[in-house]
Amino acid sequence: MTLYEKIISIYPALTIDDFFPGKGTIIIQNDSDGKGDYISKWEHPTLAQPTKEQLDGISS
Amino acid sequence: MALINTTTTGVLGTTLYGDGSGNLTVQKDGVTQGIYGNIPAFSAYKSANQTLAYNSVTKVTLGTEEYDTNNNFASSTFTPTIAGYYQISGSLYWTGISGRNYAVICYIYKNGAIYKRNAISITSLGSAGDWSNEINSLVYCNGTTDYIEFYAYEVDYSSSGTITINGASSGQYSSFSGILIKAA
Protein backbone atom coordinates (compact mmCIF):
# COMPACT_ATOMS: atom_id res chain seq x y z
CA MET A 1 0.00 0.00 0.00
CA THR A 2 1.44 3.38 -0.99
CA LEU A 3 1.72 6.34 1.34
CA TYR A 4 -0.99 8.08 -0.67
CA GLU A 5 -3.34 5.12 -0.19
CA LYS A 6 -2.64 5.08 3.55
CA ILE A 7 -3.45 8.78 3.86
CA ILE A 8 -6.65 8.34 1.88
CA SER A 9 -7.69 5.46 4.12
CA ILE A 10 -7.25 7.73 7.17
CA TYR A 11 -8.95 10.71 5.51
CA PRO A 12 -11.36 9.39 2.83
CA ALA A 13 -12.66 12.91 2.19
CA LEU A 14 -9.36 13.95 0.62
CA THR A 15 -9.34 14.11 -3.17
CA ILE A 16 -6.72 14.16 -5.90
CA ASP A 17 -6.87 17.94 -5.89
CA ASP A 18 -5.63 18.01 -2.29
CA PHE A 19 -2.39 16.40 -3.49
CA PHE A 20 -1.97 18.19 -6.81
CA PRO A 21 1.21 20.29 -6.59
CA GLY A 22 0.49 23.98 -6.81
CA LYS A 23 -3.19 23.46 -6.17
CA GLY A 24 -3.47 21.22 -3.13
CA THR A 25 -2.12 21.57 0.38
CA ILE A 26 -0.37 18.20 0.66
CA ILE A 27 2.69 16.99 -1.21
CA ILE A 28 4.05 13.45 -1.17
CA GLN A 29 7.64 13.25 -2.34
CA ASN A 30 10.17 10.58 -3.23
CA ASP A 31 13.83 11.55 -3.63
CA SER A 32 14.74 8.25 -5.34
CA ASP A 33 17.26 7.58 -2.59
CA GLY A 34 15.78 4.25 -1.53
CA LYS A 35 13.91 5.74 1.43
CA GLY A 36 10.53 5.77 -0.31
CA ASP A 37 7.67 8.24 -0.19
CA TYR A 38 7.32 10.85 2.55
CA ILE A 39 5.11 13.85 3.28
CA SER A 40 7.11 16.93 2.26
CA LYS A 41 4.26 19.39 2.82
CA TRP A 42 1.09 19.25 4.87
CA GLU A 43 -0.82 22.53 5.05
CA HIS A 44 -4.37 21.25 5.07
CA PRO A 45 -6.58 23.81 6.83
CA THR A 46 -8.59 21.33 8.93
CA LEU A 47 -7.01 17.88 8.87
CA ALA A 48 -3.92 17.14 10.96
CA GLN A 49 -0.93 15.41 9.41
CA PRO A 50 -1.15 11.69 10.19
CA THR A 51 1.36 10.46 12.71
CA LYS A 52 3.87 7.70 11.96
CA GLU A 53 1.87 5.47 14.31
CA GLN A 54 -1.33 6.09 12.36
CA LEU A 55 0.38 5.34 9.06
CA ASP A 56 2.20 2.28 10.38
CA GLY A 57 -1.05 1.00 11.85
CA ILE A 58 -2.66 0.62 8.45
CA SER A 59 -2.23 -2.87 7.09
CA SER A 60 -1.04 -3.24 3.53
CA MET B 1 43.89 30.69 -12.54
CA ALA B 2 44.57 33.80 -14.58
CA LEU B 3 42.93 37.14 -13.90
CA ILE B 4 42.61 40.17 -16.17
CA ASN B 5 41.25 43.26 -14.45
CA THR B 6 40.58 46.32 -16.64
CA THR B 7 41.41 48.67 -13.79
CA THR B 8 44.95 47.39 -13.78
CA THR B 9 47.31 49.70 -15.62
CA GLY B 10 48.80 47.88 -18.53
CA VAL B 11 50.74 48.51 -21.68
CA LEU B 12 48.88 48.39 -24.96
CA GLY B 13 49.87 45.33 -26.88
CA THR B 14 51.05 43.54 -23.81
CA THR B 15 50.17 39.87 -23.58
CA LEU B 16 49.18 38.64 -20.15
CA TYR B 17 50.03 35.12 -19.21
CA GLY B 18 48.28 33.00 -16.64
CA ASP B 19 49.78 30.25 -14.60
CA GLY B 20 48.48 27.59 -16.96
CA SER B 21 45.86 26.19 -14.62
CA GLY B 22 42.22 26.89 -14.00
CA ASN B 23 39.86 29.18 -15.88
CA LEU B 24 40.51 32.71 -17.15
CA THR B 25 38.51 35.29 -15.20
CA VAL B 26 37.91 38.77 -16.63
CA GLN B 27 36.88 41.50 -14.21
CA LYS B 28 35.98 45.17 -14.40
CA ASP B 29 36.55 47.12 -11.20
CA GLY B 30 36.80 43.84 -9.36
CA VAL B 31 33.47 42.54 -10.65
CA THR B 32 33.54 39.36 -12.71
CA GLN B 33 32.50 39.95 -16.33
CA GLY B 34 33.19 36.51 -17.66
CA ILE B 35 34.92 33.22 -17.04
CA TYR B 36 36.55 31.38 -19.92
CA GLY B 37 37.85 27.88 -20.02
CA ASN B 38 36.38 24.72 -18.62
CA ILE B 39 33.03 26.19 -17.56
CA PRO B 40 30.42 23.84 -16.09
CA ALA B 41 28.28 22.03 -18.64
CA PHE B 42 26.64 18.67 -18.31
CA SER B 43 24.20 16.38 -20.07
CA ALA B 44 22.74 13.17 -18.69
CA TYR B 45 19.99 10.83 -19.77
CA LYS B 46 17.90 7.93 -18.60
CA SER B 47 19.28 4.68 -19.92
CA ALA B 48 16.57 2.59 -18.26
CA ASN B 49 12.87 3.07 -17.65
CA GLN B 50 11.67 4.63 -14.38
CA THR B 51 8.22 3.88 -13.01
CA LEU B 52 6.53 6.83 -11.44
CA ALA B 53 4.04 6.10 -8.66
CA TYR B 54 0.64 7.71 -8.50
CA ASN B 55 0.51 11.10 -6.76
CA SER B 56 4.13 11.30 -5.61
CA VAL B 57 6.58 14.02 -6.66
CA THR B 58 9.59 11.86 -7.57
CA LYS B 59 13.19 12.64 -8.40
CA VAL B 60 14.16 11.63 -11.93
CA THR B 61 17.26 9.46 -11.90
CA LEU B 62 19.67 9.95 -14.79
CA GLY B 63 21.98 6.98 -14.97
CA THR B 64 24.21 7.94 -17.89
CA GLU B 65 26.32 11.06 -18.30
CA GLU B 66 27.09 12.22 -21.82
CA TYR B 67 29.51 14.84 -20.53
CA ASP B 68 30.24 16.68 -17.31
CA THR B 69 32.98 19.18 -18.07
CA ASN B 70 33.67 20.37 -14.54
CA ASN B 71 32.67 17.28 -12.53
CA ASN B 72 29.65 19.07 -11.07
CA PHE B 73 27.02 16.39 -11.77
CA ALA B 74 26.66 13.38 -9.47
CA SER B 75 23.76 11.29 -8.14
CA SER B 76 21.42 13.00 -10.63
CA THR B 77 22.21 16.34 -8.98
CA PHE B 78 23.99 19.34 -10.50
CA THR B 79 26.04 21.39 -8.02
CA PRO B 80 28.02 23.95 -10.02
CA THR B 81 31.18 25.37 -8.50
CA ILE B 82 31.14 28.67 -10.40
CA ALA B 83 28.58 31.32 -9.42
CA GLY B 84 26.36 32.49 -12.26
CA TYR B 85 23.30 32.00 -14.41
CA TYR B 86 22.75 28.53 -15.81
CA GLN B 87 20.49 27.43 -18.63
CA ILE B 88 18.82 24.26 -17.35
CA SER B 89 16.78 21.99 -19.63
CA GLY B 90 14.88 18.79 -18.98
CA SER B 91 12.85 16.48 -21.17
CA LEU B 92 10.68 13.51 -20.18
CA TYR B 93 9.27 10.95 -22.57
CA TRP B 94 6.22 9.24 -21.14
CA THR B 95 5.27 5.82 -22.38
CA GLY B 96 2.78 3.03 -21.67
CA ILE B 97 -0.25 5.27 -21.48
CA SER B 98 -2.53 3.43 -23.84
CA GLY B 99 -6.16 3.69 -22.72
CA ARG B 100 -5.36 6.06 -19.85
CA ASN B 101 -5.67 9.74 -18.96
CA TYR B 102 -2.98 11.53 -17.00
CA ALA B 103 -1.85 14.88 -15.74
CA VAL B 104 1.94 15.00 -15.58
CA ILE B 105 4.31 17.69 -14.36
CA CYS B 106 8.06 18.03 -14.65
CA TYR B 107 10.00 20.28 -12.29
CA ILE B 108 13.31 21.98 -11.94
CA TYR B 109 14.13 21.77 -8.24
CA LYS B 110 16.59 24.19 -6.64
CA ASN B 111 17.96 23.37 -3.20
CA GLY B 112 15.29 20.74 -2.59
CA ALA B 113 12.28 22.91 -3.46
CA ILE B 114 10.21 23.53 -6.58
CA TYR B 115 11.76 26.27 -8.74
CA LYS B 116 9.92 25.93 -12.09
CA ARG B 117 7.26 23.57 -13.40
CA ASN B 118 5.64 22.50 -16.65
CA ALA B 119 2.36 20.57 -16.68
CA ILE B 120 0.48 18.83 -19.46
CA SER B 121 -2.59 16.62 -19.69
CA ILE B 122 -2.18 13.35 -21.52
CA THR B 123 -5.09 11.60 -23.16
CA SER B 124 -4.58 8.22 -24.73
CA LEU B 125 -4.48 8.31 -28.50
CA GLY B 126 -4.87 4.61 -28.97
CA SER B 127 -2.22 1.93 -28.77
CA ALA B 128 0.70 4.25 -29.56
CA GLY B 129 0.10 7.17 -27.25
CA ASP B 130 3.59 8.29 -26.20
CA TRP B 131 3.98 11.89 -25.05
CA SER B 132 6.72 14.14 -23.81
CA ASN B 133 7.06 17.40 -21.94
CA GLU B 134 9.98 19.71 -21.43
CA ILE B 135 11.10 22.40 -19.05
CA ASN B 136 13.68 25.16 -19.49
CA SER B 137 14.79 27.94 -17.20
CA LEU B 138 17.67 30.27 -16.46
CA VAL B 139 18.69 29.53 -12.87
CA TYR B 140 21.11 31.46 -10.68
CA CYS B 141 23.49 29.30 -8.64
CA ASN B 142 25.90 30.66 -6.04
CA GLY B 143 28.74 28.29 -6.97
CA THR B 144 28.98 26.76 -3.53
CA THR B 145 25.80 25.38 -1.94
CA ASP B 146 23.10 25.73 -4.62
CA TYR B 147 22.09 22.50 -6.37
CA ILE B 148 19.65 21.58 -9.13
CA GLU B 149 17.57 18.43 -9.60
CA PHE B 150 14.88 17.12 -11.96
CA TYR B 151 11.55 15.91 -10.53
CA ALA B 152 8.30 14.60 -12.00
CA TYR B 153 4.74 13.94 -10.91
CA GLU B 154 1.75 12.09 -12.31
CA VAL B 155 -1.92 11.62 -11.63
CA ASP B 156 -3.68 8.81 -13.46
CA TYR B 157 -7.32 9.86 -13.62
CA SER B 158 -8.40 6.59 -15.17
CA SER B 159 -7.08 3.95 -12.82
CA SER B 160 -4.81 5.47 -10.14
CA GLY B 161 -1.91 3.64 -11.76
CA THR B 162 1.72 4.22 -12.48
CA ILE B 163 3.36 5.75 -15.54
CA THR B 164 6.72 5.05 -17.13
CA ILE B 165 9.45 7.53 -17.98
CA ASN B 166 11.13 6.09 -21.03
CA GLY B 167 14.83 5.43 -20.86
CA ALA B 168 16.99 3.86 -23.54
CA SER B 169 20.66 3.26 -24.18
CA SER B 170 20.47 5.55 -27.20
CA GLY B 171 19.93 8.56 -24.92
CA GLN B 172 17.28 9.91 -27.27
CA TYR B 173 14.37 10.05 -24.83
CA SER B 174 14.46 11.50 -21.31
CA SER B 175 17.37 13.80 -20.48
CA PHE B 176 18.61 16.68 -18.36
CA SER B 177 21.31 19.24 -19.16
CA GLY B 178 22.75 22.58 -18.12
CA ILE B 179 25.44 25.10 -18.96
CA LEU B 180 26.82 28.31 -17.49
CA ILE B 181 25.55 31.26 -19.54
CA LYS B 182 26.98 34.14 -17.52
CA ALA B 183 29.25 34.16 -14.50
CA ALA B 184 28.34 36.41 -11.59
XYZ file of C-alpha atoms in Angstrom:
244
model
C 0.000 0.000 0.000
C 1.441 3.378 -0.992
C 1.723 6.345 1.344
C -0.995 8.077 -0.674
C -3.342 5.120 -0.189
C -2.643 5.083 3.550
C -3.448 8.776 3.859
C -6.653 8.335 1.883
C -7.693 5.461 4.116
C -7.254 7.727 7.175
C -8.948 10.711 5.509
C -11.358 9.386 2.833
C -12.656 12.905 2.191
C -9.358 13.952 0.616
C -9.344 14.114 -3.166
C -6.716 14.160 -5.900
C -6.871 17.943 -5.886
C -5.633 18.014 -2.291
C -2.389 16.400 -3.485
C -1.972 18.187 -6.807
C 1.212 20.287 -6.591
C 0.493 23.983 -6.814
C -3.193 23.457 -6.165
C -3.465 21.218 -3.126
C -2.115 21.572 0.382
C -0.374 18.199 0.663
C 2.690 16.987 -1.210
C 4.050 13.451 -1.171
C 7.638 13.253 -2.335
C 10.169 10.582 -3.232
C 13.833 11.548 -3.629
C 14.738 8.248 -5.342
C 17.260 7.578 -2.595
C 15.785 4.252 -1.531
C 13.913 5.737 1.425
C 10.530 5.767 -0.308
C 7.667 8.245 -0.187
C 7.321 10.849 2.552
C 5.110 13.853 3.276
C 7.110 16.934 2.265
C 4.259 19.395 2.816
C 1.086 19.247 4.867
C -0.817 22.531 5.051
C -4.372 21.246 5.066
C -6.583 23.809 6.828
C -8.591 21.330 8.933
C -7.011 17.884 8.872
C -3.923 17.143 10.955
C -0.933 15.415 9.405
C -1.151 11.688 10.187
C 1.365 10.465 12.710
C 3.869 7.703 11.963
C 1.870 5.466 14.307
C -1.332 6.086 12.365
C 0.379 5.340 9.057
C 2.201 2.277 10.383
C -1.053 0.996 11.847
C -2.658 0.617 8.451
C -2.228 -2.865 7.089
C -1.036 -3.236 3.527
C 43.886 30.687 -12.539
C 44.567 33.798 -14.576
C 42.926 37.143 -13.902
C 42.613 40.167 -16.171
C 41.248 43.264 -14.451
C 40.584 46.315 -16.639
C 41.410 48.674 -13.794
C 44.951 47.387 -13.782
C 47.314 49.697 -15.617
C 48.799 47.878 -18.534
C 50.739 48.515 -21.675
C 48.883 48.393 -24.964
C 49.866 45.330 -26.884
C 51.050 43.535 -23.809
C 50.174 39.869 -23.582
C 49.180 38.639 -20.154
C 50.034 35.115 -19.215
C 48.276 33.003 -16.643
C 49.776 30.247 -14.604
C 48.476 27.588 -16.962
C 45.863 26.189 -14.624
C 42.216 26.885 -13.997
C 39.864 29.180 -15.882
C 40.507 32.711 -17.148
C 38.508 35.290 -15.201
C 37.909 38.774 -16.633
C 36.883 41.497 -14.209
C 35.981 45.169 -14.395
C 36.548 47.121 -11.196
C 36.797 43.842 -9.355
C 33.474 42.542 -10.647
C 33.540 39.363 -12.712
C 32.500 39.948 -16.328
C 33.191 36.508 -17.662
C 34.924 33.224 -17.042
C 36.552 31.380 -19.916
C 37.851 27.877 -20.022
C 36.380 24.717 -18.619
C 33.031 26.188 -17.563
C 30.421 23.842 -16.092
C 28.277 22.032 -18.642
C 26.639 18.672 -18.306
C 24.203 16.375 -20.072
C 22.741 13.166 -18.689
C 19.986 10.831 -19.767
C 17.896 7.930 -18.601
C 19.282 4.676 -19.924
C 16.566 2.591 -18.262
C 12.871 3.074 -17.651
C 11.675 4.628 -14.384
C 8.224 3.880 -13.013
C 6.526 6.834 -11.435
C 4.045 6.099 -8.665
C 0.641 7.712 -8.495
C 0.515 11.098 -6.757
C 4.133 11.300 -5.608
C 6.584 14.015 -6.663
C 9.591 11.858 -7.565
C 13.190 12.640 -8.402
C 14.162 11.626 -11.927
C 17.256 9.457 -11.903
C 19.667 9.955 -14.793
C 21.976 6.978 -14.970
C 24.211 7.937 -17.888
C 26.316 11.058 -18.304
C 27.094 12.219 -21.822
C 29.513 14.844 -20.528
C 30.245 16.682 -17.313
C 32.981 19.183 -18.066
C 33.674 20.366 -14.545
C 32.667 17.277 -12.525
C 29.649 19.070 -11.069
C 27.022 16.393 -11.774
C 26.656 13.381 -9.474
C 23.762 11.292 -8.141
C 21.418 12.997 -10.630
C 22.207 16.339 -8.981
C 23.992 19.344 -10.504
C 26.041 21.388 -8.023
C 28.020 23.948 -10.022
C 31.184 25.374 -8.501
C 31.137 28.674 -10.404
C 28.579 31.322 -9.422
C 26.364 32.486 -12.257
C 23.303 32.002 -14.411
C 22.749 28.529 -15.805
C 20.490 27.429 -18.630
C 18.817 24.255 -17.349
C 16.777 21.994 -19.630
C 14.877 18.788 -18.977
C 12.850 16.478 -21.171
C 10.678 13.514 -20.180
C 9.271 10.948 -22.574
C 6.222 9.245 -21.139
C 5.265 5.824 -22.380
C 2.784 3.031 -21.673
C -0.252 5.274 -21.477
C -2.528 3.434 -23.842
C -6.159 3.687 -22.716
C -5.356 6.061 -19.848
C -5.671 9.736 -18.965
C -2.975 11.529 -17.004
C -1.846 14.880 -15.742
C 1.941 15.002 -15.584
C 4.311 17.688 -14.358
C 8.063 18.029 -14.646
C 9.997 20.276 -12.287
C 13.315 21.979 -11.936
C 14.135 21.769 -8.238
C 16.590 24.193 -6.641
C 17.958 23.375 -3.197
C 15.289 20.744 -2.586
C 12.284 22.911 -3.458
C 10.212 23.534 -6.584
C 11.759 26.268 -8.739
C 9.922 25.930 -12.087
C 7.261 23.571 -13.396
C 5.642 22.505 -16.652
C 2.358 20.573 -16.685
C 0.476 18.829 -19.460
C -2.587 16.623 -19.689
C -2.179 13.352 -21.520
C -5.087 11.597 -23.156
C -4.585 8.220 -24.729
C -4.481 8.308 -28.499
C -4.868 4.607 -28.971
C -2.224 1.935 -28.767
C 0.701 4.248 -29.564
C 0.099 7.166 -27.245
C 3.592 8.293 -26.195
C 3.976 11.888 -25.048
C 6.724 14.144 -23.815
C 7.058 17.398 -21.943
C 9.975 19.714 -21.432
C 11.096 22.404 -19.051
C 13.679 25.164 -19.489
C 14.793 27.940 -17.195
C 17.674 30.266 -16.460
C 18.693 29.528 -12.872
C 21.111 31.458 -10.681
C 23.488 29.303 -8.640
C 25.902 30.662 -6.039
C 28.737 28.294 -6.969
C 28.980 26.760 -3.532
C 25.803 25.380 -1.943
C 23.099 25.726 -4.617
C 22.092 22.504 -6.371
C 19.652 21.584 -9.129
C 17.568 18.426 -9.599
C 14.881 17.117 -11.956
C 11.550 15.912 -10.531
C 8.304 14.599 -12.002
C 4.739 13.939 -10.909
C 1.750 12.087 -12.308
C -1.922 11.621 -11.628
C -3.677 8.812 -13.461
C -7.318 9.856 -13.625
C -8.401 6.595 -15.171
C -7.077 3.946 -12.822
C -4.806 5.472 -10.144
C -1.913 3.641 -11.760
C 1.725 4.219 -12.484
C 3.363 5.752 -15.543
C 6.715 5.045 -17.133
C 9.448 7.533 -17.980
C 11.132 6.089 -21.028
C 14.833 5.431 -20.856
C 16.993 3.860 -23.540
C 20.658 3.258 -24.181
C 20.475 5.548 -27.198
C 19.931 8.560 -24.917
C 17.278 9.911 -27.275
C 14.372 10.053 -24.831
C 14.463 11.497 -21.306
C 17.366 13.801 -20.484
C 18.615 16.685 -18.357
C 21.308 19.240 -19.158
C 22.747 22.575 -18.117
C 25.438 25.098 -18.965
C 26.820 28.313 -17.494
C 25.555 31.265 -19.539
C 26.978 34.144 -17.516
C 29.253 34.160 -14.500
C 28.338 36.412 -11.588
